[in-house]
Coordinates of C-alpha atoms and ligand atoms in Angstrom, one line a residue:
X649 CA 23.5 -19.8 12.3
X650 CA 22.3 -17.0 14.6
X651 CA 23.1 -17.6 18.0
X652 CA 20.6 -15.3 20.3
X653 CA 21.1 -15.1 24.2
X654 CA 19.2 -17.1 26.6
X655 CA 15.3 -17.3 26.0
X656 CA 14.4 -16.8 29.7
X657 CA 16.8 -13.6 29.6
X658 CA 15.7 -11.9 26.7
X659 CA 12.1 -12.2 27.3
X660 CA 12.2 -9.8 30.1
X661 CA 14.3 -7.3 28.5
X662 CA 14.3 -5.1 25.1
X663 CA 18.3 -5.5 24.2
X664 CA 19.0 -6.6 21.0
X665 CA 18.6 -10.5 21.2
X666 CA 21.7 -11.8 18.7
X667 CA 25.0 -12.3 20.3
X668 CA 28.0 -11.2 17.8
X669 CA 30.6 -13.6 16.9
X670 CA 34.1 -14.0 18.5
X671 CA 36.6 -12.8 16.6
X672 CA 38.1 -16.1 16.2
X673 CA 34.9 -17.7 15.5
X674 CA 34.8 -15.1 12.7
X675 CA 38.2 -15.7 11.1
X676 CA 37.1 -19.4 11.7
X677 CA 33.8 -18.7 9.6
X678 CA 35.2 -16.9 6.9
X679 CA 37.7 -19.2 6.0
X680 CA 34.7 -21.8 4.3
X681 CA 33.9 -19.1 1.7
X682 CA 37.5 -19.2 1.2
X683 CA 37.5 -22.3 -1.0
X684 CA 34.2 -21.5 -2.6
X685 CA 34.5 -22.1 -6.9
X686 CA 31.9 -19.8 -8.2
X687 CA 30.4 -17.3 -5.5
X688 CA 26.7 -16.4 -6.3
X689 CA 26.1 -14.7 -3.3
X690 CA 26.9 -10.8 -4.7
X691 CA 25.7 -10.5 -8.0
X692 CA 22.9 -12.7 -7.7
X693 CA 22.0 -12.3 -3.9
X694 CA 23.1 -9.4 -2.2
X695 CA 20.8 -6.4 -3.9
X696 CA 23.7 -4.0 -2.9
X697 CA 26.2 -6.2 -4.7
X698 CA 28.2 -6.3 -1.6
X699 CA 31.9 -7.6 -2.4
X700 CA 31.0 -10.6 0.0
X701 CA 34.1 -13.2 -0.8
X702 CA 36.3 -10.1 -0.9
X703 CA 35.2 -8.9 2.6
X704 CA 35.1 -12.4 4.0
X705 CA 38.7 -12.9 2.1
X706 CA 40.0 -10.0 4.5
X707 CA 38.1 -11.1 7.5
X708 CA 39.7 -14.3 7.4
X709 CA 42.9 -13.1 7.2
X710 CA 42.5 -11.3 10.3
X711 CA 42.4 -7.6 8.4
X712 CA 38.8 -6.0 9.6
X713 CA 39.4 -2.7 8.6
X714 CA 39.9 -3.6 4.8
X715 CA 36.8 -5.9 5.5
X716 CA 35.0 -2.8 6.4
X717 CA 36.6 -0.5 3.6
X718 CA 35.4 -2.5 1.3
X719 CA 32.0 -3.0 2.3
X720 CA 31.1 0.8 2.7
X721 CA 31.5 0.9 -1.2
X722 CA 28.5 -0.4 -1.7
X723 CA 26.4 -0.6 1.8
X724 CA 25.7 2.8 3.2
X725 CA 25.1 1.1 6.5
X726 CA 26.3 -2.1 7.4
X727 CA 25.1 -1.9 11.1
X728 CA 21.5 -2.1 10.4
X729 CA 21.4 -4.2 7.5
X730 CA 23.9 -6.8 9.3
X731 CA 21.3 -6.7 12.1
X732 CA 17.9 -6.9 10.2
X733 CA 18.5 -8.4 6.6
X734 CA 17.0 -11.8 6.1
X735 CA 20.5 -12.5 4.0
X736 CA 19.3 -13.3 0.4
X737 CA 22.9 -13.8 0.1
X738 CA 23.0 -16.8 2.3
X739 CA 20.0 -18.1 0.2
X740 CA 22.5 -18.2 -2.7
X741 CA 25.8 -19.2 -1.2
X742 CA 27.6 -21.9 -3.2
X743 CA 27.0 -23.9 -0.1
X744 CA 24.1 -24.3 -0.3
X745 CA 23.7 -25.8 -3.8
X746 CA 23.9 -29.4 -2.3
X747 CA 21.8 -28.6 0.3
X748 CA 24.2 -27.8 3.0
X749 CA 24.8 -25.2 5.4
X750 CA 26.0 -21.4 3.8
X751 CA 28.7 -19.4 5.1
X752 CA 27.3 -17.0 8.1
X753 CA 27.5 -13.4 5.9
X754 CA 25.4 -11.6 7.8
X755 CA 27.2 -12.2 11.0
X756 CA 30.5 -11.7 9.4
X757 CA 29.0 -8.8 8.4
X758 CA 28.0 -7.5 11.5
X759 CA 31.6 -8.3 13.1
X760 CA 32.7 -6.0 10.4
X761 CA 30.4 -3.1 11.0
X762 CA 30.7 -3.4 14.9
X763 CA 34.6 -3.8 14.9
X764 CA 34.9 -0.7 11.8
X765 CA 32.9 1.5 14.4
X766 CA 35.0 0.6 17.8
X767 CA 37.6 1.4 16.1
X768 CA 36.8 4.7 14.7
X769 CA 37.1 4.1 11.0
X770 CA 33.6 5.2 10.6
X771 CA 34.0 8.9 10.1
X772 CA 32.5 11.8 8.6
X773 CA 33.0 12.3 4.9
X774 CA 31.6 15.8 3.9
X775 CA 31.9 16.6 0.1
X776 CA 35.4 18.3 -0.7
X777 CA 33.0 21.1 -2.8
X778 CA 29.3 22.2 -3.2
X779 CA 27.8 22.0 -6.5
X780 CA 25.2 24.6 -5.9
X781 CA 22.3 21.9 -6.3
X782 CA 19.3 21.6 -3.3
X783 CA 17.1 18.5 -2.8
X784 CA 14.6 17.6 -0.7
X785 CA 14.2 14.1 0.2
X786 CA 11.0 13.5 1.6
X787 CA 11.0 10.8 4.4
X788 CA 14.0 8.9 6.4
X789 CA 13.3 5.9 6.2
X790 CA 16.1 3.1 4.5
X791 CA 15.5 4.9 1.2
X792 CA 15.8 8.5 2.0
X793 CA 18.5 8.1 4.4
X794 CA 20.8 6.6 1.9
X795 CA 20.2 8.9 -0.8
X796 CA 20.4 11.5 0.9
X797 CA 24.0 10.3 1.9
X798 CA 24.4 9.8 -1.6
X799 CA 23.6 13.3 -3.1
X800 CA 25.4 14.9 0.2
X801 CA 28.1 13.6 -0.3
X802 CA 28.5 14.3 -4.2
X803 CA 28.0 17.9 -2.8
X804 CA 23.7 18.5 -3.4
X805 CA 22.5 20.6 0.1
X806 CA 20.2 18.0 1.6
X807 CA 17.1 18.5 3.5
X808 CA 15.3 15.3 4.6
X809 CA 11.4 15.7 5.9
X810 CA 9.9 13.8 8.0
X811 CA 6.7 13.3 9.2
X812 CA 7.7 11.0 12.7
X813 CA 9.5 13.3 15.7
X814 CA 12.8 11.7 14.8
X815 CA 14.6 10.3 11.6
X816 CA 15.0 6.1 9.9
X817 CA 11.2 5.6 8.8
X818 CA 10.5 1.7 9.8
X819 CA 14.4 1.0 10.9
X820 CA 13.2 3.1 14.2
X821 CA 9.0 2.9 14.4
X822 CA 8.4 -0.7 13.0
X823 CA 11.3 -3.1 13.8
X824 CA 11.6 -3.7 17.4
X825 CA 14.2 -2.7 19.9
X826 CA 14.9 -6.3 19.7
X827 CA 16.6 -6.4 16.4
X828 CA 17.9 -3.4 16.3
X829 CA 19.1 -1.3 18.9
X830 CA 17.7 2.4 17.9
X831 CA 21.0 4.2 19.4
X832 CA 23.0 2.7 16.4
X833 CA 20.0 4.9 14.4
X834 CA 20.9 7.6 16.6
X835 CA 24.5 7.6 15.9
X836 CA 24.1 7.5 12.1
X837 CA 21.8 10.4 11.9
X838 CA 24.6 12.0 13.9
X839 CA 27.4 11.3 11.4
X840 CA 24.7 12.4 8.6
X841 CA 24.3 15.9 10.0
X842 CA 27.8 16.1 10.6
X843 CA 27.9 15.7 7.0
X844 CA 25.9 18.6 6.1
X845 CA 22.4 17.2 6.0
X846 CA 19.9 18.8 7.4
X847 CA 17.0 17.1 9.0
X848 CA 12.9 18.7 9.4
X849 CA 11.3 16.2 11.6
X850 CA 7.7 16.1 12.5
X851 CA 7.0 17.5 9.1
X852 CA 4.4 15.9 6.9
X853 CA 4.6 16.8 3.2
X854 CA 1.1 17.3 2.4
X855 CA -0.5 18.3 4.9
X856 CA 2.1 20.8 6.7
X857 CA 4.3 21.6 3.7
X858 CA 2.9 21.7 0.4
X859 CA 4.7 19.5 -2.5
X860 CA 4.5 22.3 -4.5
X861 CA 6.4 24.4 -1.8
X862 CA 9.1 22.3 -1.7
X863 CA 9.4 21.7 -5.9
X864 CA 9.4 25.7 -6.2
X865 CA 12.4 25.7 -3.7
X866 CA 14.3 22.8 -4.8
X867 CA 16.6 21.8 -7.7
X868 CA 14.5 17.8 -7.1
X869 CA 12.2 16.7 -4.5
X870 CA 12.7 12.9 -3.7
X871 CA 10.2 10.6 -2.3
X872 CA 11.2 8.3 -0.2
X873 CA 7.7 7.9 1.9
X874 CA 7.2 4.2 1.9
X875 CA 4.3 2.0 1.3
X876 CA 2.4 2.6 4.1
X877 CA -1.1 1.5 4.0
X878 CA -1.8 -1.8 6.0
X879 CA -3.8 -3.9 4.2
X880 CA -7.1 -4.9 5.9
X881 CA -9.5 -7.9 6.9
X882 CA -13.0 -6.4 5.7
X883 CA -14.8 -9.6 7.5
X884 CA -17.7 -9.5 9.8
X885 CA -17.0 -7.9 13.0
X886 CA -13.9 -5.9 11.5
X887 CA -15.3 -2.5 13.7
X888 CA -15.5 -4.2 17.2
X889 CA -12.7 -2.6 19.7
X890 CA -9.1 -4.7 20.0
X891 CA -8.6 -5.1 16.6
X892 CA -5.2 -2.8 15.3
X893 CA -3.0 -2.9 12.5
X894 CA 0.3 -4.3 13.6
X895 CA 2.2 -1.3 12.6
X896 CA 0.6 1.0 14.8
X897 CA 0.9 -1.6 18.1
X898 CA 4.6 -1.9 17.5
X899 CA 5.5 1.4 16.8
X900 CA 3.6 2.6 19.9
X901 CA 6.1 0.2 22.3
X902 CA 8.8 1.3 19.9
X903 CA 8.2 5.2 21.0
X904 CA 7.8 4.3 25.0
X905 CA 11.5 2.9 24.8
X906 CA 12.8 5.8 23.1
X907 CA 11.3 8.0 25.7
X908 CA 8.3 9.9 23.1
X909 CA 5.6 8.0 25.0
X910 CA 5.3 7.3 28.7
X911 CA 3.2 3.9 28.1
X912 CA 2.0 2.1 25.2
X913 CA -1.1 2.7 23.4
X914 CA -1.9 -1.0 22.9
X915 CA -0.8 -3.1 25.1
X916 CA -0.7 -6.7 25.3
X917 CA 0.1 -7.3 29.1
X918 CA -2.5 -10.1 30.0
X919 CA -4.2 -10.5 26.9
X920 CA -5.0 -13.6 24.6
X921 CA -3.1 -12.2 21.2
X922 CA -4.4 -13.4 18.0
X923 CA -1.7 -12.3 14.8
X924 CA -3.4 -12.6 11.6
X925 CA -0.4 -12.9 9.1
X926 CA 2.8 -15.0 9.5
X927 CA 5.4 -13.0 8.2
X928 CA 8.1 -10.7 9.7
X929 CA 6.0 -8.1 10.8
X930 CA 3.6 -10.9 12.8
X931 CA 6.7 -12.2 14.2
X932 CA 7.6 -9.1 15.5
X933 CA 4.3 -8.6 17.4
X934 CA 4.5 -12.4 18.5
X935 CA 8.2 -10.8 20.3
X936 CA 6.8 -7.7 21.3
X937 CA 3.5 -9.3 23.1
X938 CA 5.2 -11.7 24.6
X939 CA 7.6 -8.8 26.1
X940 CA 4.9 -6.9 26.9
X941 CA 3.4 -9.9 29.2
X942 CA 0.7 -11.4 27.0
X943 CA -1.4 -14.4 28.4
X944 CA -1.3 -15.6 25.3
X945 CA 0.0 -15.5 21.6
X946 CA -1.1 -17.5 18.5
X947 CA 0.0 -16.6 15.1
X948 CA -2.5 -17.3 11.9
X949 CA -1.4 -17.6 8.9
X950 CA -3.6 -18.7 5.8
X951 CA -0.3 -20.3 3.5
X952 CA 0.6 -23.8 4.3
X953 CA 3.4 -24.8 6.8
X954 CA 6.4 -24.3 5.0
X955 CA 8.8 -27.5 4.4
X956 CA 12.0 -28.0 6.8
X957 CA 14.4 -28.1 4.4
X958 CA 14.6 -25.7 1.0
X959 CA 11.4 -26.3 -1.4
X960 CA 11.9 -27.8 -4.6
X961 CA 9.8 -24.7 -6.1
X962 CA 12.3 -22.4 -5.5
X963 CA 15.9 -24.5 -6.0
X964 CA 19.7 -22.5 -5.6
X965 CA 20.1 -20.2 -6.4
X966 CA 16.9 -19.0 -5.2
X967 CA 15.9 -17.4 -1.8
X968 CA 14.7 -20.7 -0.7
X969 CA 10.7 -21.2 0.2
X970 CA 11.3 -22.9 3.5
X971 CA 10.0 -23.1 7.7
X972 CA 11.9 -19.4 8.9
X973 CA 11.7 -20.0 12.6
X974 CA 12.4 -16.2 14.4
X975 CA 13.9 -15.7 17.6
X976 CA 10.5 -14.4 19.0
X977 CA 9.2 -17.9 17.9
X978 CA 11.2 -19.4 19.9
X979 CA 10.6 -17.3 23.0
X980 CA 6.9 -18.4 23.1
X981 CA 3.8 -18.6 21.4
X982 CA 1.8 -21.0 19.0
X983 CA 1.8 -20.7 14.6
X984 CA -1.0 -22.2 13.1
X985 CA -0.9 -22.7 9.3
X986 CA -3.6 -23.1 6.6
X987 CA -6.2 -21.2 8.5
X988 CA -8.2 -18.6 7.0
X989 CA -10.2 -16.0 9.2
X990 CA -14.2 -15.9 8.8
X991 CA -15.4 -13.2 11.0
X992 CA -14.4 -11.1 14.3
X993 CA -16.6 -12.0 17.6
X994 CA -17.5 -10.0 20.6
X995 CA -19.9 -7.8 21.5
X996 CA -18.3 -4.3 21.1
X997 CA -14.8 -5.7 22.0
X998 CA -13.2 -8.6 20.3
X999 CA -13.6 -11.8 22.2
X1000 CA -13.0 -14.2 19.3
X1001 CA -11.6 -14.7 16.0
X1002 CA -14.1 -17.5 13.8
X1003 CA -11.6 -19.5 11.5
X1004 CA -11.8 -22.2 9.6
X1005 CA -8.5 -24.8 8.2
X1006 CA -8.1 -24.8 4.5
X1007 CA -6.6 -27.2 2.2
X1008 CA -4.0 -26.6 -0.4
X1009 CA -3.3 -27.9 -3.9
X1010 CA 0.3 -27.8 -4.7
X1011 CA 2.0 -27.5 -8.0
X1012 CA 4.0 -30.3 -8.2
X1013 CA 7.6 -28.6 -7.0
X1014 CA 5.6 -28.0 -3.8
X1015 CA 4.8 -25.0 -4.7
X1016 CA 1.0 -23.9 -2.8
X1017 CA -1.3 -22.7 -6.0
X1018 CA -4.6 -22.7 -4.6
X1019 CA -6.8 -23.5 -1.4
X1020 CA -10.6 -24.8 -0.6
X1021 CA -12.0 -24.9 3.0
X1022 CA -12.3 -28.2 5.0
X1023 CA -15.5 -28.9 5.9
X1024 CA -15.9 -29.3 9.5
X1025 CA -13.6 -27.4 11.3
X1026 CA -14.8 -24.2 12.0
X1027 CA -14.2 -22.6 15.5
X1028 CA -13.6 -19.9 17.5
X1029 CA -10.1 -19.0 18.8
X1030 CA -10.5 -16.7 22.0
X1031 CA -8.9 -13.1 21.6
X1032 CA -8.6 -9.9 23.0
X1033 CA -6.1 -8.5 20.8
X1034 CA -6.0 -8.7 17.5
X1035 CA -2.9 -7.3 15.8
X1036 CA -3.5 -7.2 11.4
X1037 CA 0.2 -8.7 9.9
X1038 CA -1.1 -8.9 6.4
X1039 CA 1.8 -6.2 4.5
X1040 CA 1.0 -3.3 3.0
X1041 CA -0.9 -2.1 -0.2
X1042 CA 0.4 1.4 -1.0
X1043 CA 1.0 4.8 -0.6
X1044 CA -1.5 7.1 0.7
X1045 CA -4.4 8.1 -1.2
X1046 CA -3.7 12.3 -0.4
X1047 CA -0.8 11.8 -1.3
X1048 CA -0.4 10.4 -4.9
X1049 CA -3.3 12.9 -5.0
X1050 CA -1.3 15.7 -4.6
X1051 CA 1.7 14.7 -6.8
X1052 CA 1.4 14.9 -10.9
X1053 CA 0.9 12.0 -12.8
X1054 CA 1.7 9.5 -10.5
X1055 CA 0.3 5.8 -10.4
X1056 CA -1.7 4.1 -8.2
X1057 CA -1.0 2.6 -6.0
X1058 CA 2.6 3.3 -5.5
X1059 CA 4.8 6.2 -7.0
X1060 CA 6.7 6.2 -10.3
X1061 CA 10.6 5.9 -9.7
X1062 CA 10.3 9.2 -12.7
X1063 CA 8.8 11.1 -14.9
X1064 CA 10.3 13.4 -17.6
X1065 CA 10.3 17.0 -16.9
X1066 CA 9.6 16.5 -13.9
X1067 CA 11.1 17.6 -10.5
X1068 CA 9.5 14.8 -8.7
X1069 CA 11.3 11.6 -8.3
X1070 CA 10.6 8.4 -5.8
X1071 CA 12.5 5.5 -4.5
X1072 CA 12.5 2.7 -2.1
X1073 CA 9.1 0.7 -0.8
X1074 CA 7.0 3.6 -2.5
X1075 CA 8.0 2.7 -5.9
X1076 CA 8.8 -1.1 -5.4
X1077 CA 6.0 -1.8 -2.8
X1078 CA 6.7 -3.4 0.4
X1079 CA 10.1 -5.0 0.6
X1080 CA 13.3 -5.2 2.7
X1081 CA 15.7 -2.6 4.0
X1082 CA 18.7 -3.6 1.5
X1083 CA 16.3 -3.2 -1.7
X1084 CA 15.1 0.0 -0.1
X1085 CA 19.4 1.1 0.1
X1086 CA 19.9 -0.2 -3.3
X1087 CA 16.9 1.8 -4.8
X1088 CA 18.2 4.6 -3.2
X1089 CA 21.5 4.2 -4.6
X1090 CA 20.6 3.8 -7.9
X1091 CA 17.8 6.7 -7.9
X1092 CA 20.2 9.5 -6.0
X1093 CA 23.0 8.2 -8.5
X1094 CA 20.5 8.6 -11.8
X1095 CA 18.9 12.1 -10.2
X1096 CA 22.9 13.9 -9.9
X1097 CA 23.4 12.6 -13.3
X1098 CA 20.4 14.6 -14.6
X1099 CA 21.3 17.5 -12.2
X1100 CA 25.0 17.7 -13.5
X1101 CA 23.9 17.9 -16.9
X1102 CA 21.6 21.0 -17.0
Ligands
FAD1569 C1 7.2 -4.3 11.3 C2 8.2 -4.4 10.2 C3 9.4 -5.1 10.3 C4 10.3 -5.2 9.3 N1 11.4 -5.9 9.5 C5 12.3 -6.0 8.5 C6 13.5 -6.6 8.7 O1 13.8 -7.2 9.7 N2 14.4 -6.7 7.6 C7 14.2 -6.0 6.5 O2 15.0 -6.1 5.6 N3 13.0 -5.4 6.2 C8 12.1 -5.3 7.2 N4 10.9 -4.6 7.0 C9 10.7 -3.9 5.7 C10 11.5 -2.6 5.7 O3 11.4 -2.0 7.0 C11 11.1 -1.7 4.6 O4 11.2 -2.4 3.4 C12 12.0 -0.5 4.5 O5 12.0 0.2 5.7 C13 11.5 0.5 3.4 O6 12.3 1.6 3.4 P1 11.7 3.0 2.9 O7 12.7 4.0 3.3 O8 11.3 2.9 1.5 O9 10.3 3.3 3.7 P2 10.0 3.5 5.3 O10 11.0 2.8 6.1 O11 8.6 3.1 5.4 O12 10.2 5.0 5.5 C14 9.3 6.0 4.9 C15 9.4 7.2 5.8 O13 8.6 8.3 5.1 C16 7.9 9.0 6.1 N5 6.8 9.6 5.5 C17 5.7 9.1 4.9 N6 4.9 10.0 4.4 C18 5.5 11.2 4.6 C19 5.1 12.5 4.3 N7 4.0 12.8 3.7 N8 5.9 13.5 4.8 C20 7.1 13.3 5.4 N9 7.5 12.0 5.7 C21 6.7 11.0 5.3 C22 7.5 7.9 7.1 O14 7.2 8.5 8.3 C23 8.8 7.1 7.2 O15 9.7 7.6 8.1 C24 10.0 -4.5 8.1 C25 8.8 -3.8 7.9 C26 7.9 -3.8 8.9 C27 6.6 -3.0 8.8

């Protein structure tokens, strides 16, 4: 279990809200994966195939730093992925198979990365030899940051582009300061260019630098651009004033605490907040209005209120189906479930969203198949902020435009002949940091391969 520090604290403050384990707590934790028969949580859970009950194993007998050695053979970067991964891994613990509680990996797993860095063992690891080979990786995000740790460090000169002022794609401009503390961002991208990469920031492929530019210079261009078009509400009223995509309202507050904006864009300071989508990304408005000083903040979502306890529809080994309740939920705010949104009202500025409850008919695991609208209850929910947490539908139109034989709407991983290749949330659509590493992995590995062999 996360343990966060006190609500009335963190409220008025940015700082990351988790508190990291004890030491002792952590030996302590580690030791109930210890008598575990048949672990799951690796192959099946973690997408990076972290050695979990090998890293656990070392963390329980006190050694950190074999903990950490092994880890970084298959996680790139442990601090940010011990900080924001939802833990599919704990969704498959052993565990959890009779319904009880898993073993904490993810905090373990931040003990490891914090304790590996204190102590120094995180360290530069340029490639003993250059092969000669150039790629551009194009965006630095998740995705392109870890392959182009990948390729560096099997000796390919790196250049990562990025549109933003400054590197790590949604890890910096879309998850809050909250859950992730952007100097540990700051510090990696440090290492990285110690390395030998080289970054181009406030470069947009497409529009400043031509695709073409970059194939003509490069051995491989890889896209790493992620999938970001937010998907819309078209409803009635959809054009009045005070209606913006959640991205764009976090990512403004994310660039007035690193310093790139002197005040944010949208703000939520004494405003009723209506979030459309109740997901991650609506949770991290929910945090970041209620930061910001929001009268008030009520989260919509059209799925029905999850159950307590794991659903039957999705049984262990599965990630389970089940009520996720963030630490910005608990710092304020109301969730309303099985409510679907009819029209925007105002007169040109949103002063109310129209919504109206639904009903669900569930398969018979529990699992919510399809809905029909309840007579009846229609009203109007006062707003003047409306931040759009729906997810994302794809890659920009310009942009598969100007790549060959791609597909809509997200890029192909590869096509033969080729110098173009893609990975992370622009090939997979929308997902979660540790897919986007393992993508990454797997593409870079696949692209030297090809490389080596000419
Ligand atoms: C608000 C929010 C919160 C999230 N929270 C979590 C979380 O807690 N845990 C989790 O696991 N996942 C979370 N996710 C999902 C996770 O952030 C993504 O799955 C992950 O970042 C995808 O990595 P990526 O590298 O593929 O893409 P991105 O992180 O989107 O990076 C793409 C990069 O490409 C750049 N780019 C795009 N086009 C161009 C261009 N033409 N030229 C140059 N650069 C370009 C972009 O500026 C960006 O930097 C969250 C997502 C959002 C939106």
């Amino acid at each position: 279990m996360s343990e966060y520090r006190p609500i009335e604290e963190r409220r008025r403050d940015w700082d990351e809200v988790e508190v990291p384990l004890a030491a002792s707590a952590c030996r302590e934790r580690a030791q109930a994966c210890m008598s575990c028969g048949l672990p799951f949580c690796h192959g099946l859970g973690c997408p990076l195939a972290n050695p979990i009950p090998e890293t656990n194993a070392a963390v329980a007998a006190g050694d950190d730093a074999l903990a950490h050695a092994l880890l970084a053979q298959t996680d790139p970067f442990p601090e940010f992925t011990s900080r924001v991964c939802p833990a599919l891994c704990e969704g498959s613990c052993t565990r959890g198979m009779d319904g009880g509680a898993p073993v904490d990996i993810r905090a373990l797993e931040r003990h490891i990365s914090d304790a590996a860095w204190a102590a120094g063992l995180v360290r530069p690891e340029p490639p003993a030899r250059r092969l000669g080979l150039r790629v551009a990786v194009v965006g630095s995000g998740p995705a392109g940051l870890a392959a182009a740790e990948r390729l560096n460090r099997a000796g390919v000169d790196v250049t990562v582009y990025e549109r933003d002022h400054a590197p790590g794609g949604l890890l910096r401009y879309g998850i809050p300061d909250f859950k992730l503390d952007k100097r540990l961002i700051d510090r990696r991208i440090e290492l990285l260019e110690f390395e030998g990469i080289c970054f181009v920031c406030d470069a947009e492929i497409g529009r400043d630098i031509a695709p073409e530019w970059l194939a003509k210079r490069h051995d491989a261009v890889l896209w790493a651009v992620g999938a970001g078009v937010p998907r819309d509400l078209p409803v009635p009223g959809r054009d009045l004033a005070g209606i913006v995509f959640a991205l764009d309202f976090l990512k403004g507050q994310n660039r007035v605490l690193s310093g790139e904006l002197p005040e944010a864009p949208i703000s939520a300071a004494g405003r009723r907040v209506i979030v459309i989508g109740g997901g991650d990304t609506g949770s991290d408005c929910v945090g970041t209005a209620i930061r910001q000083g929001a009268a008030s903040v009520t989260q919509i979502e059209i799925l029905p209120r999850p159950p307590e306890t794991r659903s039957p529809s999705t049984p262990w080994p599965r990630w389970p189906w089940k009520l996720r309740t963030s630490s910005s939920h608990e710092e304020g705010g109301e969730r309303l479930w099985s409510v679907e949104t009819l029209a925007f009202e105002g007169v040109g500025h949103i002063e109310g969203v129209r919504v109206r409850d639904v009903a669900w008919s569930l398969s018979p695991f529990g699992k919510p198949l399809s809905q029909h609208p309840i007579e009846g209850t229609k009203r109007t929910l006062p707003a003047d902020l409306v931040l759009l947490a729906m997810g994302f539908t794809g890659v920009p139109e310009g942009l598969l435009a100007a790549l060959p034989r791609q597909e809509r709407p997200y890029l192909r991983a590869e096509t033969a002949g080729s110098p173009h290749v893609a990975c992370g949330d622009c090939v997979t659509g929308p997902s979660l940091v540790v897919r986007a590493l393992a993508d990454a992995r797997r593409t870079a590995d696949a692209l030297l391969a090809r490389l080596t062999a000419r």
